[in-house]
């Protein structure tokens, strides 16, 4: 298997098996170079300066927007809003769309596999508008059945917030089916693509999704740059989320005329370097191709799951088929707390995540309290996975069990 670690300064200079990629990815040289390049060559406040350097900074920022548009296959770059992260993108929709469009008697549908970032904003929207929060429950393997989907989506479903790929289970949800049915009933859908954007090609037009959110940092871009895609018609009708500089046409003592899309939703100084480096991250992914990424991730996930399945007392959460994991392998070891597992693995040079993964309602639904998650990226290698599974093999004995 070809090693991509050479492209990643942190991995190339370290012996760590980094398996917490779903929390945040590592950054390739190309991304670090782009971030530095922005500050070294183009640094001025984007969208403001009328001098050449200011225009160069604006140019970087708008070129990045166009790259994201192409990445998502959106029709217009004005439908791409830069935010800080998925959480901010979802809050933007909750405050600007949901608060202005939902009312008592409406239902707001949320998938039970939602990250807290795709649940708390909807709890707020339901509380403020009087709409009812309704859950789409998954099976124990994490799947949403056709029956469950058809039962819960009705003429009262005015909004649905669905996760494309859960950060706990890793399976791709049938978002197209859900979108079709919600639309048929006159509702609007947001898809949380935080965990899908790094692993699968996304086509917002083919999906016919109304809003879609993802974070740059899970896609190898810097922290602090995120994206919200929204259909132009919906975004046009929504009031701004945050107000202040850069999002206005004109201001009087009493009022303001807001800027056109997308600037209406980008108040204050924007993250020019982050956007420029996000462009580099997308170009890096494009240069490899999703097929390559998926092939490597599947091979490594298969290796990890096959080895884990051989270990007594280890239970893998969700589907037992590596094809349905997108690199996310969540597991429990009977009798051992995930915090102990993570710290034993840390001692073996393996970085994993332990806890509730910001998805407490899902874990409760699945009947587990806390778990350990290894999340694999294409730049991991067989040696990382081997070190991980060998370390898991020794955990029960280390904790004083006979086997
Ligand atoms: N949704 C999902 C599915 C996630 O995995 C995460 C990050 N763990 C988020 C939302 C929130 O992302 P961020 O913290 O970058 O806003």
mmCIF file of C-alpha atoms and ligand atoms in Angstrom:
data_model
loop_
_atom_site.group_PDB
_atom_site.id
_atom_site.type_symbol
_atom_site.label_atom_id
_atom_site.label_comp_id
_atom_site.label_asym_id
_atom_site.label_seq_id
_atom_site.Cartn_x
_atom_site.Cartn_y
_atom_site.Cartn_z
ATOM 1 C CA UNK A 1 0.000 0.000 0.000
ATOM 2 C CA UNK A 2 1.387 3.426 -0.967
ATOM 3 C CA UNK A 3 2.112 5.641 2.062
ATOM 4 C CA UNK A 4 0.651 9.118 2.042
ATOM 5 C CA UNK A 5 2.230 9.983 5.385
ATOM 6 C CA UNK A 6 5.062 11.756 3.571
ATOM 7 C CA UNK A 7 2.530 14.447 2.588
ATOM 8 C CA UNK A 8 1.716 15.158 6.258
ATOM 9 C CA UNK A 9 4.475 16.852 8.323
ATOM 10 C CA UNK A 10 2.987 15.783 11.669
ATOM 11 C CA UNK A 11 2.750 12.127 10.619
ATOM 12 C CA UNK A 12 6.041 12.009 8.775
ATOM 13 C CA UNK A 13 7.866 13.316 11.844
ATOM 14 C CA UNK A 14 6.096 11.164 14.404
ATOM 15 C CA UNK A 15 5.559 7.522 15.238
ATOM 16 C CA UNK A 16 1.981 8.062 16.465
ATOM 17 C CA UNK A 17 -0.794 5.955 14.953
ATOM 18 C CA UNK A 18 -3.332 8.773 14.653
ATOM 19 C CA UNK A 19 -6.793 7.201 14.621
ATOM 20 C CA UNK A 20 -8.898 10.186 15.665
ATOM 21 C CA UNK A 21 -9.491 11.501 12.174
ATOM 22 C CA UNK A 22 -13.233 11.917 12.690
ATOM 23 C CA UNK A 23 -12.476 14.462 15.426
ATOM 24 C CA UNK A 24 -10.093 16.377 13.201
ATOM 25 C CA UNK A 25 -7.948 15.336 10.248
ATOM 26 C CA UNK A 26 -4.223 15.935 9.865
ATOM 27 C CA UNK A 27 -3.034 18.666 7.466
ATOM 28 C CA UNK A 28 -1.010 17.914 4.350
ATOM 29 C CA UNK A 29 1.913 20.098 3.335
ATOM 30 C CA UNK A 30 -0.174 21.655 0.534
ATOM 31 C CA UNK A 31 -2.702 23.021 3.046
ATOM 32 C CA UNK A 32 -0.065 24.370 5.434
ATOM 33 C CA UNK A 33 1.698 25.972 2.482
ATOM 34 C CA UNK A 34 -1.507 27.629 1.269
ATOM 35 C CA UNK A 35 -2.298 29.073 4.691
ATOM 36 C CA UNK A 36 1.188 30.536 4.925
ATOM 37 C CA UNK A 37 1.034 31.715 1.313
ATOM 38 C CA UNK A 38 -2.083 33.766 2.047
ATOM 39 C CA UNK A 39 -0.338 35.646 4.852
ATOM 40 C CA UNK A 40 2.948 35.970 2.967
ATOM 41 C CA UNK A 41 1.554 37.066 -0.389
ATOM 42 C CA UNK A 42 -2.057 38.157 -0.217
ATOM 43 C CA UNK A 43 -2.734 39.325 3.313
ATOM 44 C CA UNK A 44 -5.199 42.214 3.520
ATOM 45 C CA UNK A 45 -8.786 42.283 4.763
ATOM 46 C CA UNK A 46 -10.781 40.439 2.050
ATOM 47 C CA UNK A 47 -13.846 42.206 0.596
ATOM 48 C CA UNK A 48 -12.633 45.606 1.871
ATOM 49 C CA UNK A 49 -9.419 47.000 0.439
ATOM 50 C CA UNK A 50 -9.686 48.808 -2.908
ATOM 51 C CA UNK A 51 -5.902 48.641 -3.357
ATOM 52 C CA UNK A 52 -4.279 45.758 -5.272
ATOM 53 C CA UNK A 53 -3.352 43.683 -2.201
ATOM 54 C CA UNK A 54 -6.893 43.997 -0.860
ATOM 55 C CA UNK A 55 -8.253 42.885 -4.212
ATOM 56 C CA UNK A 56 -5.819 39.931 -4.239
ATOM 57 C CA UNK A 57 -7.094 38.878 -0.809
ATOM 58 C CA UNK A 58 -10.695 39.125 -2.047
ATOM 59 C CA UNK A 59 -9.731 37.146 -5.111
ATOM 60 C CA UNK A 60 -8.298 34.313 -2.955
ATOM 61 C CA UNK A 61 -11.439 34.238 -0.852
ATOM 62 C CA UNK A 62 -13.806 34.159 -3.835
ATOM 63 C CA UNK A 63 -11.695 31.575 -5.694
ATOM 64 C CA UNK A 64 -11.983 29.380 -2.596
ATOM 65 C CA UNK A 65 -15.759 29.815 -2.672
ATOM 66 C CA UNK A 66 -15.807 28.723 -6.312
ATOM 67 C CA UNK A 67 -13.726 25.623 -5.437
ATOM 68 C CA UNK A 68 -16.230 24.716 -2.714
ATOM 69 C CA UNK A 69 -19.104 25.271 -5.144
ATOM 70 C CA UNK A 70 -17.496 22.863 -7.569
ATOM 71 C CA UNK A 71 -16.740 20.362 -4.755
ATOM 72 C CA UNK A 72 -20.423 20.296 -3.760
ATOM 73 C CA UNK A 73 -21.676 20.586 -7.348
ATOM 74 C CA UNK A 74 -23.788 23.589 -6.358
ATOM 75 C CA UNK A 75 -25.247 25.780 -9.090
ATOM 76 C CA UNK A 76 -23.999 29.151 -7.853
ATOM 77 C CA UNK A 77 -21.119 30.274 -5.661
ATOM 78 C CA UNK A 78 -23.552 32.707 -3.966
ATOM 79 C CA UNK A 79 -25.099 29.582 -2.407
ATOM 80 C CA UNK A 80 -21.829 28.882 -0.542
ATOM 81 C CA UNK A 81 -21.540 30.652 2.811
ATOM 82 C CA UNK A 82 -18.284 30.518 4.744
ATOM 83 C CA UNK A 83 -18.720 29.954 8.473
ATOM 84 C CA UNK A 84 -16.425 28.774 11.273
ATOM 85 C CA UNK A 85 -17.554 25.150 11.267
ATOM 86 C CA UNK A 86 -20.511 22.764 10.932
ATOM 87 C CA UNK A 87 -21.885 23.905 14.285
ATOM 88 C CA UNK A 88 -22.063 27.534 13.173
ATOM 89 C CA UNK A 89 -23.563 26.555 9.798
ATOM 90 C CA UNK A 90 -26.345 24.616 11.521
ATOM 91 C CA UNK A 91 -26.981 27.417 14.019
ATOM 92 C CA UNK A 92 -27.235 29.874 11.137
ATOM 93 C CA UNK A 93 -30.079 27.831 9.665
ATOM 94 C CA UNK A 94 -31.737 27.291 13.052
ATOM 95 C CA UNK A 95 -31.746 31.019 13.881
ATOM 96 C CA UNK A 96 -32.339 32.482 10.421
ATOM 97 C CA UNK A 97 -34.602 29.870 8.856
ATOM 98 C CA UNK A 98 -36.278 27.820 11.592
ATOM 99 C CA UNK A 99 -37.136 30.695 13.950
ATOM 100 C CA UNK A 100 -38.776 32.561 11.077
ATOM 101 C CA UNK A 101 -40.633 29.678 9.469
ATOM 102 C CA UNK A 102 -41.727 27.205 12.149
ATOM 103 C CA UNK A 103 -44.756 27.559 14.409
ATOM 104 C CA UNK A 104 -46.811 25.611 16.889
ATOM 105 C CA UNK A 105 -48.285 22.500 15.290
ATOM 106 C CA UNK A 106 -45.278 22.032 12.987
ATOM 107 C CA UNK A 107 -42.866 19.172 13.477
ATOM 108 C CA UNK A 108 -39.109 19.423 13.396
ATOM 109 C CA UNK A 109 -37.585 16.034 12.608
ATOM 110 C CA UNK A 110 -34.127 15.100 13.888
ATOM 111 C CA UNK A 111 -32.256 11.847 13.283
ATOM 112 C CA UNK A 112 -31.396 10.059 16.527
ATOM 113 C CA UNK A 113 -27.821 9.622 15.279
ATOM 114 C CA UNK A 114 -27.280 13.391 15.304
ATOM 115 C CA UNK A 115 -24.173 14.927 16.793
ATOM 116 C CA UNK A 116 -25.160 17.399 19.545
ATOM 117 C CA UNK A 117 -24.325 20.153 17.032
ATOM 118 C CA UNK A 118 -27.226 18.948 14.922
ATOM 119 C CA UNK A 119 -29.581 18.558 17.879
ATOM 120 C CA UNK A 120 -29.177 21.444 20.311
ATOM 121 C CA UNK A 121 -29.948 24.151 17.695
ATOM 122 C CA UNK A 122 -33.197 22.310 16.908
ATOM 123 C CA UNK A 123 -34.071 21.923 20.582
ATOM 124 C CA UNK A 124 -33.703 25.718 20.776
ATOM 125 C CA UNK A 125 -35.800 26.270 17.638
ATOM 126 C CA UNK A 126 -38.542 23.994 18.937
ATOM 127 C CA UNK A 127 -38.543 25.744 22.314
ATOM 128 C CA UNK A 128 -38.778 29.218 20.766
ATOM 129 C CA UNK A 129 -41.312 28.486 18.002
ATOM 130 C CA UNK A 130 -43.488 25.888 19.756
ATOM 131 C CA UNK A 131 -42.799 23.351 16.984
ATOM 132 C CA UNK A 132 -42.571 19.744 18.163
ATOM 133 C CA UNK A 133 -39.221 17.954 18.091
ATOM 134 C CA UNK A 134 -39.724 14.488 16.604
ATOM 135 C CA UNK A 135 -37.024 11.796 16.323
ATOM 136 C CA UNK A 136 -36.287 9.406 13.509
ATOM 137 C CA UNK A 137 -35.037 6.327 15.378
ATOM 138 C CA UNK A 138 -32.500 3.922 13.904
ATOM 139 C CA UNK A 139 -32.179 0.151 14.276
ATOM 140 C CA UNK A 140 -29.514 -1.306 16.565
ATOM 141 C CA UNK A 141 -27.120 -1.548 13.597
ATOM 142 C CA UNK A 142 -27.610 2.184 13.057
ATOM 143 C CA UNK A 143 -29.727 1.877 9.908
ATOM 144 C CA UNK A 144 -32.894 3.828 9.160
ATOM 145 C CA UNK A 145 -35.589 1.573 7.720
ATOM 146 C CA UNK A 146 -38.003 2.625 4.996
ATOM 147 C CA UNK A 147 -40.875 1.928 7.431
ATOM 148 C CA UNK A 148 -39.400 4.181 10.134
ATOM 149 C CA UNK A 149 -38.833 6.968 7.608
ATOM 150 C CA UNK A 150 -42.323 6.715 6.145
ATOM 151 C CA UNK A 151 -43.949 6.557 9.573
ATOM 152 C CA UNK A 152 -42.341 9.662 10.970
ATOM 153 C CA UNK A 153 -42.476 12.014 7.964
ATOM 154 C CA UNK A 154 -45.930 13.558 7.561
ATOM 155 C CA UNK A 155 -47.566 16.763 6.374
ATOM 156 C CA UNK A 156 -46.578 18.281 9.733
ATOM 157 C CA UNK A 157 -42.832 17.750 9.033
ATOM 158 C CA UNK A 158 -41.823 21.287 8.159
ATOM 159 C CA UNK A 159 -38.125 20.780 8.754
ATOM 160 C CA UNK A 160 -35.786 17.782 8.970
ATOM 161 C CA UNK A 161 -32.178 17.817 10.206
ATOM 162 C CA UNK A 162 -30.469 14.647 9.049
ATOM 163 C CA UNK A 163 -26.912 13.401 9.405
ATOM 164 C CA UNK A 164 -25.295 12.095 6.235
ATOM 165 C CA UNK A 165 -22.746 9.903 8.058
ATOM 166 C CA UNK A 166 -22.911 9.534 11.835
ATOM 167 C CA UNK A 167 -19.701 10.174 13.769
ATOM 168 C CA UNK A 168 -20.537 7.158 15.944
ATOM 169 C CA UNK A 169 -21.810 4.581 13.448
ATOM 170 C CA UNK A 170 -20.178 5.640 10.173
ATOM 171 C CA UNK A 171 -22.939 4.375 7.923
ATOM 172 C CA UNK A 172 -24.247 6.483 5.008
ATOM 173 C CA UNK A 173 -27.857 7.388 5.737
ATOM 174 C CA UNK A 174 -30.512 7.313 2.992
ATOM 175 C CA UNK A 175 -30.662 11.098 2.871
ATOM 176 C CA UNK A 176 -32.025 11.188 -0.695
ATOM 177 C CA UNK A 177 -35.086 9.120 0.342
ATOM 178 C CA UNK A 178 -35.665 11.329 3.364
ATOM 179 C CA UNK A 179 -35.289 14.533 1.331
ATOM 180 C CA UNK A 180 -37.722 13.264 -1.311
ATOM 181 C CA UNK A 181 -40.355 12.399 1.248
ATOM 182 C CA UNK A 182 -39.987 15.609 3.274
ATOM 183 C CA UNK A 183 -40.222 17.658 0.080
ATOM 184 C CA UNK A 184 -43.327 15.732 -0.985
ATOM 185 C CA UNK A 185 -44.833 16.831 2.315
ATOM 186 C CA UNK A 186 -43.791 20.459 1.807
ATOM 187 C CA UNK A 187 -40.864 20.544 4.259
ATOM 188 C CA UNK A 188 -37.229 21.609 4.102
ATOM 189 C CA UNK A 189 -34.123 19.494 4.866
ATOM 190 C CA UNK A 190 -30.682 20.224 6.276
ATOM 191 C CA UNK A 191 -27.970 17.582 5.925
ATOM 192 C CA UNK A 192 -25.039 17.511 8.350
ATOM 193 C CA UNK A 193 -22.166 16.429 6.103
ATOM 194 C CA UNK A 194 -19.378 16.873 8.693
ATOM 195 C CA UNK A 195 -18.433 13.194 8.464
ATOM 196 C CA UNK A 196 -19.396 12.539 4.841
ATOM 197 C CA UNK A 197 -17.586 15.402 3.083
ATOM 198 C CA UNK A 198 -14.146 13.900 3.872
ATOM 199 C CA UNK A 199 -15.132 10.470 2.507
ATOM 200 C CA UNK A 200 -17.685 10.718 -0.316
ATOM 201 C CA UNK A 201 -18.404 12.909 -3.297
ATOM 202 C CA UNK A 202 -21.361 15.212 -2.595
ATOM 203 C CA UNK A 203 -23.741 16.578 -5.207
ATOM 204 C CA UNK A 204 -26.198 18.979 -3.584
ATOM 205 C CA UNK A 205 -28.237 19.299 -6.795
ATOM 206 C CA UNK A 206 -28.601 15.537 -7.277
ATOM 207 C CA UNK A 207 -29.513 15.220 -3.575
ATOM 208 C CA UNK A 208 -31.888 18.180 -3.934
ATOM 209 C CA UNK A 209 -30.922 19.132 -0.371
ATOM 210 C CA UNK A 210 -31.980 22.555 0.912
ATOM 211 C CA UNK A 211 -29.089 23.152 3.329
ATOM 212 C CA UNK A 212 -25.841 21.233 3.833
ATOM 213 C CA UNK A 213 -23.091 21.891 6.378
ATOM 214 C CA UNK A 214 -19.508 20.723 6.806
ATOM 215 C CA UNK A 215 -16.281 21.707 8.604
ATOM 216 C CA UNK A 216 -12.976 22.388 6.873
ATOM 217 C CA UNK A 217 -10.888 20.858 9.661
ATOM 218 C CA UNK A 218 -12.288 17.356 9.127
ATOM 219 C CA UNK A 219 -11.328 17.711 5.480
ATOM 220 C CA UNK A 220 -7.657 18.514 6.209
ATOM 221 C CA UNK A 221 -8.184 22.319 6.040
ATOM 222 C CA UNK A 222 -7.377 24.579 9.021
ATOM 223 C CA UNK A 223 -9.673 24.867 12.028
ATOM 224 C CA UNK A 224 -12.012 27.867 11.901
ATOM 225 C CA UNK A 225 -13.349 27.575 8.366
ATOM 226 C CA UNK A 226 -16.643 25.848 7.642
ATOM 227 C CA UNK A 227 -19.291 25.834 4.948
ATOM 228 C CA UNK A 228 -23.018 26.174 4.668
ATOM 229 C CA UNK A 229 -24.624 25.408 1.322
ATOM 230 C CA UNK A 230 -28.165 26.705 0.929
ATOM 231 C CA UNK A 231 -30.569 26.948 -1.992
ATOM 232 C CA UNK A 232 -30.513 30.521 -3.243
ATOM 233 C CA UNK A 233 -34.253 31.038 -2.902
ATOM 234 C CA UNK A 234 -34.229 30.023 0.773
ATOM 235 C CA UNK A 235 -31.096 31.997 1.645
ATOM 236 C CA UNK A 236 -32.487 35.070 -0.110
ATOM 237 C CA UNK A 237 -35.616 35.025 2.017
ATOM 238 C CA UNK A 238 -33.762 34.521 5.310
ATOM 239 C CA UNK A 239 -32.682 37.419 7.533
ATOM 240 C CA UNK A 240 -28.981 37.603 8.456
ATOM 241 C CA UNK A 241 -27.785 35.443 11.336
ATOM 242 C CA UNK A 242 -25.092 37.833 12.605
ATOM 243 C CA UNK A 243 -24.996 41.546 11.830
ATOM 244 C CA UNK A 244 -22.148 44.052 11.606
ATOM 245 C CA UNK A 245 -19.451 44.979 9.108
ATOM 246 C CA UNK A 246 -19.027 43.474 5.639
ATOM 247 C CA UNK A 247 -22.633 42.281 5.365
ATOM 248 C CA UNK A 248 -24.296 45.575 4.458
ATOM 249 C CA UNK A 249 -25.082 47.705 1.398
ATOM 250 C CA UNK A 250 -25.765 50.861 3.411
ATOM 251 C CA UNK A 251 -26.450 51.891 6.985
ATOM 252 C CA UNK A 252 -28.385 54.821 8.475
ATOM 253 C CA UNK A 253 -28.772 55.757 12.142
ATOM 254 C CA UNK A 254 -31.826 53.567 12.448
ATOM 255 C CA UNK A 255 -31.493 50.778 9.939
ATOM 256 C CA UNK A 256 -29.433 48.983 7.321
ATOM 257 C CA UNK A 257 -29.780 47.503 3.867
ATOM 258 C CA UNK A 258 -28.099 44.118 3.842
ATOM 259 C CA UNK A 259 -25.639 42.945 1.202
ATOM 260 C CA UNK A 260 -26.540 40.379 -1.420
ATOM 261 C CA UNK A 261 -25.764 36.703 -0.994
ATOM 262 C CA UNK A 262 -23.426 35.286 0.126
ATOM 263 C CA UNK A 263 -22.056 38.320 2.022
ATOM 264 C CA UNK A 264 -25.335 38.859 3.879
ATOM 265 C CA UNK A 265 -24.359 35.851 6.015
ATOM 266 C CA UNK A 266 -20.672 36.660 6.488
ATOM 267 C CA UNK A 267 -20.555 39.411 9.097
ATOM 268 C CA UNK A 268 -17.189 40.722 10.268
ATOM 269 C CA UNK A 269 -13.688 40.007 9.008
ATOM 270 C CA UNK A 270 -13.663 36.675 7.235
ATOM 271 C CA UNK A 271 -11.165 33.805 7.452
ATOM 272 C CA UNK A 272 -9.283 34.514 4.230
ATOM 273 C CA UNK A 273 -6.327 32.229 4.969
ATOM 274 C CA UNK A 274 -8.657 29.454 6.117
ATOM 275 C CA UNK A 275 -10.689 29.684 2.912
ATOM 276 C CA UNK A 276 -7.525 29.721 0.769
ATOM 277 C CA UNK A 277 -6.224 26.644 2.606
ATOM 278 C CA UNK A 278 -9.610 24.917 2.333
ATOM 279 C CA UNK A 279 -9.270 25.378 -1.411
ATOM 280 C CA UNK A 280 -5.875 23.652 -1.209
ATOM 281 C CA UNK A 281 -7.388 20.792 0.839
ATOM 282 C CA UNK A 282 -10.123 20.239 -1.745
ATOM 283 C CA UNK A 283 -7.561 20.340 -4.557
ATOM 284 C CA UNK A 284 -5.486 17.772 -2.667
ATOM 285 C CA UNK A 285 -8.519 15.485 -2.350
ATOM 286 C CA UNK A 286 -9.356 16.011 -6.019
ATOM 287 C CA UNK A 287 -5.803 15.143 -7.045
ATOM 288 C CA UNK A 288 -6.123 11.772 -5.263
ATOM 289 C CA UNK A 289 -9.776 11.154 -6.113
ATOM 290 C CA UNK A 290 -12.451 9.837 -3.760
ATOM 291 C CA UNK A 291 -12.158 6.351 -5.284
ATOM 292 C CA UNK A 292 -8.545 6.097 -4.039
ATOM 293 C CA UNK A 293 -9.458 7.437 -0.612
ATOM 294 C CA UNK A 294 -12.359 5.029 -0.273
ATOM 295 C CA UNK A 295 -10.361 2.016 -1.415
ATOM 296 C CA UNK A 296 -7.627 2.663 1.143
ATOM 297 C CA UNK A 297 -10.059 3.448 3.951
ATOM 298 C CA UNK A 298 -12.039 0.305 3.265
ATOM 299 C CA UNK A 299 -8.917 -1.885 3.239
ATOM 300 C CA UNK A 300 -7.738 -0.435 6.560
ATOM 301 C CA UNK A 301 -11.218 -0.555 8.135
ATOM 302 C CA UNK A 302 -11.543 -4.195 7.057
ATOM 303 C CA UNK A 303 -8.180 -4.999 8.632
ATOM 304 C CA UNK A 304 -9.185 -3.271 11.880
ATOM 305 C CA UNK A 305 -12.620 -4.880 12.112
ATOM 306 C CA UNK A 306 -11.393 -8.372 11.234
ATOM 307 C CA UNK A 307 -8.779 -8.229 13.983
ATOM 308 C CA UNK A 308 -11.156 -6.707 16.544
ATOM 309 C CA UNK A 309 -13.756 -9.391 15.826
ATOM 310 C CA UNK A 310 -11.202 -12.057 16.831
ATOM 311 C CA UNK A 311 -10.876 -10.534 20.309
ATOM 312 C CA UNK A 312 -13.277 -11.859 22.962
ATOM 313 C CA UNK A 313 -15.219 -9.188 24.885
ATOM 314 C CA UNK A 314 -14.917 -6.660 22.049
ATOM 315 C CA UNK A 315 -18.178 -5.438 20.568
ATOM 316 C CA UNK A 316 -18.223 -3.277 17.433
ATOM 317 C CA UNK A 317 -21.037 -0.686 17.380
ATOM 318 C CA UNK A 318 -23.277 -0.567 14.286
ATOM 319 C CA UNK A 319 -22.990 -2.726 11.203
ATOM 320 C CA UNK A 320 -20.497 -5.604 11.209
ATOM 321 C CA UNK A 321 -19.701 -4.874 7.547
ATOM 322 C CA UNK A 322 -16.622 -2.640 7.064
ATOM 323 C CA UNK A 323 -18.203 -1.211 3.896
ATOM 324 C CA UNK A 324 -20.749 0.541 6.092
ATOM 325 C CA UNK A 325 -18.289 2.377 8.324
ATOM 326 C CA UNK A 326 -16.484 5.085 6.338
ATOM 327 C CA UNK A 327 -13.441 4.486 8.507
ATOM 328 C CA UNK A 328 -15.313 4.840 11.816
ATOM 329 C CA UNK A 329 -14.851 1.850 14.134
ATOM 330 C CA UNK A 330 -16.589 2.363 17.450
ATOM 331 C CA UNK A 331 -16.310 -0.377 20.018
ATOM 332 C CA UNK A 332 -16.580 -1.432 23.634
ATOM 333 C CA UNK A 333 -14.421 -3.863 25.585
ATOM 334 C CA UNK A 334 -16.514 -5.633 28.192
ATOM 335 C CA UNK A 335 -15.530 -4.598 31.718
ATOM 336 C CA UNK A 336 -13.135 -1.839 30.669
ATOM 337 C CA UNK A 337 -14.023 1.860 30.666
ATOM 338 C CA UNK A 338 -13.231 3.661 27.366
ATOM 339 C CA UNK A 339 -11.116 6.212 29.223
ATOM 340 C CA UNK A 340 -8.865 3.352 30.387
ATOM 341 C CA UNK A 341 -8.839 1.930 26.847
ATOM 342 C CA UNK A 342 -7.844 5.295 25.366
ATOM 343 C CA UNK A 343 -5.110 5.812 27.907
ATOM 344 C CA UNK A 344 -3.710 2.283 27.424
ATOM 345 C CA UNK A 345 -3.764 2.848 23.656
ATOM 346 C CA UNK A 346 -2.066 6.207 24.137
ATOM 347 C CA UNK A 347 0.701 4.340 25.972
ATOM 348 C CA UNK A 348 1.082 2.183 22.860
ATOM 349 C CA UNK A 349 1.274 5.278 20.636
ATOM 350 C CA UNK A 350 -2.278 4.994 19.314
ATOM 351 C CA UNK A 351 -4.607 8.026 19.413
ATOM 352 C CA UNK A 352 -8.327 7.207 19.659
ATOM 353 C CA UNK A 353 -11.368 9.005 21.049
ATOM 354 C CA UNK A 354 -13.222 7.819 24.156
ATOM 355 C CA UNK A 355 -16.510 9.037 25.569
ATOM 356 C CA UNK A 356 -19.988 9.859 24.321
ATOM 357 C CA UNK A 357 -18.799 11.409 21.028
ATOM 358 C CA UNK A 358 -21.258 14.311 21.420
ATOM 359 C CA UNK A 359 -24.088 11.895 20.628
ATOM 360 C CA UNK A 360 -25.590 11.020 24.015
ATOM 361 C CA UNK A 361 -29.189 10.382 22.797
ATOM 362 C CA UNK A 362 -27.848 7.945 20.180
ATOM 363 C CA UNK A 363 -25.718 6.012 22.657
ATOM 364 C CA UNK A 364 -28.677 5.807 25.046
ATOM 365 C CA UNK A 365 -30.853 4.523 22.184
ATOM 366 C CA UNK A 366 -28.219 1.876 21.379
ATOM 367 C CA UNK A 367 -27.963 0.906 25.054
ATOM 368 C CA UNK A 368 -24.338 1.923 25.546
ATOM 369 C CA UNK A 369 -23.091 4.703 27.779
ATOM 370 C CA UNK A 370 -19.631 5.450 26.465
ATOM 371 C CA UNK A 371 -17.479 3.865 23.752
ATOM 372 C CA UNK A 372 -14.050 4.021 22.176
ATOM 373 C CA UNK A 373 -13.747 5.199 18.591
ATOM 374 C CA UNK A 374 -10.941 4.590 16.150
ATOM 375 C CA UNK A 375 -11.454 6.646 12.994
ATOM 376 C CA UNK A 376 -9.336 5.839 9.997
ATOM 377 C CA UNK A 377 -8.188 8.079 7.147
ATOM 378 C CA UNK A 378 -6.559 7.177 3.837
ATOM 379 C CA UNK A 379 -3.167 8.363 5.121
ATOM 380 C CA UNK A 380 -3.130 5.748 7.867
ATOM 381 C CA UNK A 381 -1.361 2.511 7.041
ATOM 382 C CA UNK A 382 -1.443 -1.191 7.974
ATOM 383 C CA UNK A 383 1.178 -0.620 10.657
ATOM 384 C CA UNK A 384 -1.105 1.925 12.410
ATOM 385 C CA UNK A 385 -3.978 -0.546 12.367
ATOM 386 C CA UNK A 386 -1.765 -3.432 13.479
ATOM 387 C CA UNK A 387 -0.450 -1.435 16.423
ATOM 388 C CA UNK A 388 -4.024 -0.492 17.346
ATOM 389 C CA UNK A 389 -5.488 -4.011 17.228
ATOM 390 C CA UNK A 390 -2.475 -5.565 18.984
ATOM 391 C CA UNK A 391 -2.836 -3.014 21.785
ATOM 392 C CA UNK A 392 -6.575 -3.751 22.110
ATOM 393 C CA UNK A 393 -5.752 -7.464 22.387
ATOM 394 C CA UNK A 394 -3.770 -6.818 25.577
ATOM 395 C CA UNK A 395 -6.243 -4.475 27.275
ATOM 396 C CA UNK A 396 -8.277 -6.954 29.343
ATOM 397 C CA UNK A 397 -5.183 -8.606 30.748
ATOM 398 C CA UNK A 398 -3.707 -5.205 31.602
ATOM 399 C CA UNK A 399 -6.873 -4.463 33.555
ATOM 400 C CA UNK A 400 -6.437 -7.665 35.574
ATOM 401 C CA UNK A 401 -8.787 -10.030 33.710
ATOM 402 C CA UNK A 402 -7.689 -13.617 33.064
ATOM 403 C CA UNK A 403 -8.226 -13.080 29.323
HETATM 404 N N1 LIG B 1 -21.689 16.806 13.058
HETATM 405 C C1 LIG B 1 -20.973 15.681 13.063
HETATM 406 C C2 LIG B 1 -21.550 14.437 12.466
HETATM 407 C C3 LIG B 1 -19.688 15.686 13.599
HETATM 408 O O1 LIG B 1 -18.972 14.561 13.614
HETATM 409 C C4 LIG B 1 -19.168 16.878 14.148
HETATM 410 C C5 LIG B 1 -17.776 16.940 14.745
HETATM 411 N N2 LIG B 1 -17.452 15.885 15.577
HETATM 412 C C6 LIG B 1 -19.967 18.021 14.101
HETATM 413 C C7 LIG B 1 -21.219 17.952 13.557
HETATM 414 C C8 LIG B 1 -19.494 19.328 14.652
HETATM 415 O O2 LIG B 1 -18.401 19.781 13.916
HETATM 416 P P1 LIG B 1 -17.628 21.093 14.373
HETATM 417 O O3 LIG B 1 -17.191 20.847 15.785
HETATM 418 O O4 LIG B 1 -16.490 21.185 13.426
HETATM 419 O O5 LIG B 1 -18.582 22.211 14.275
#
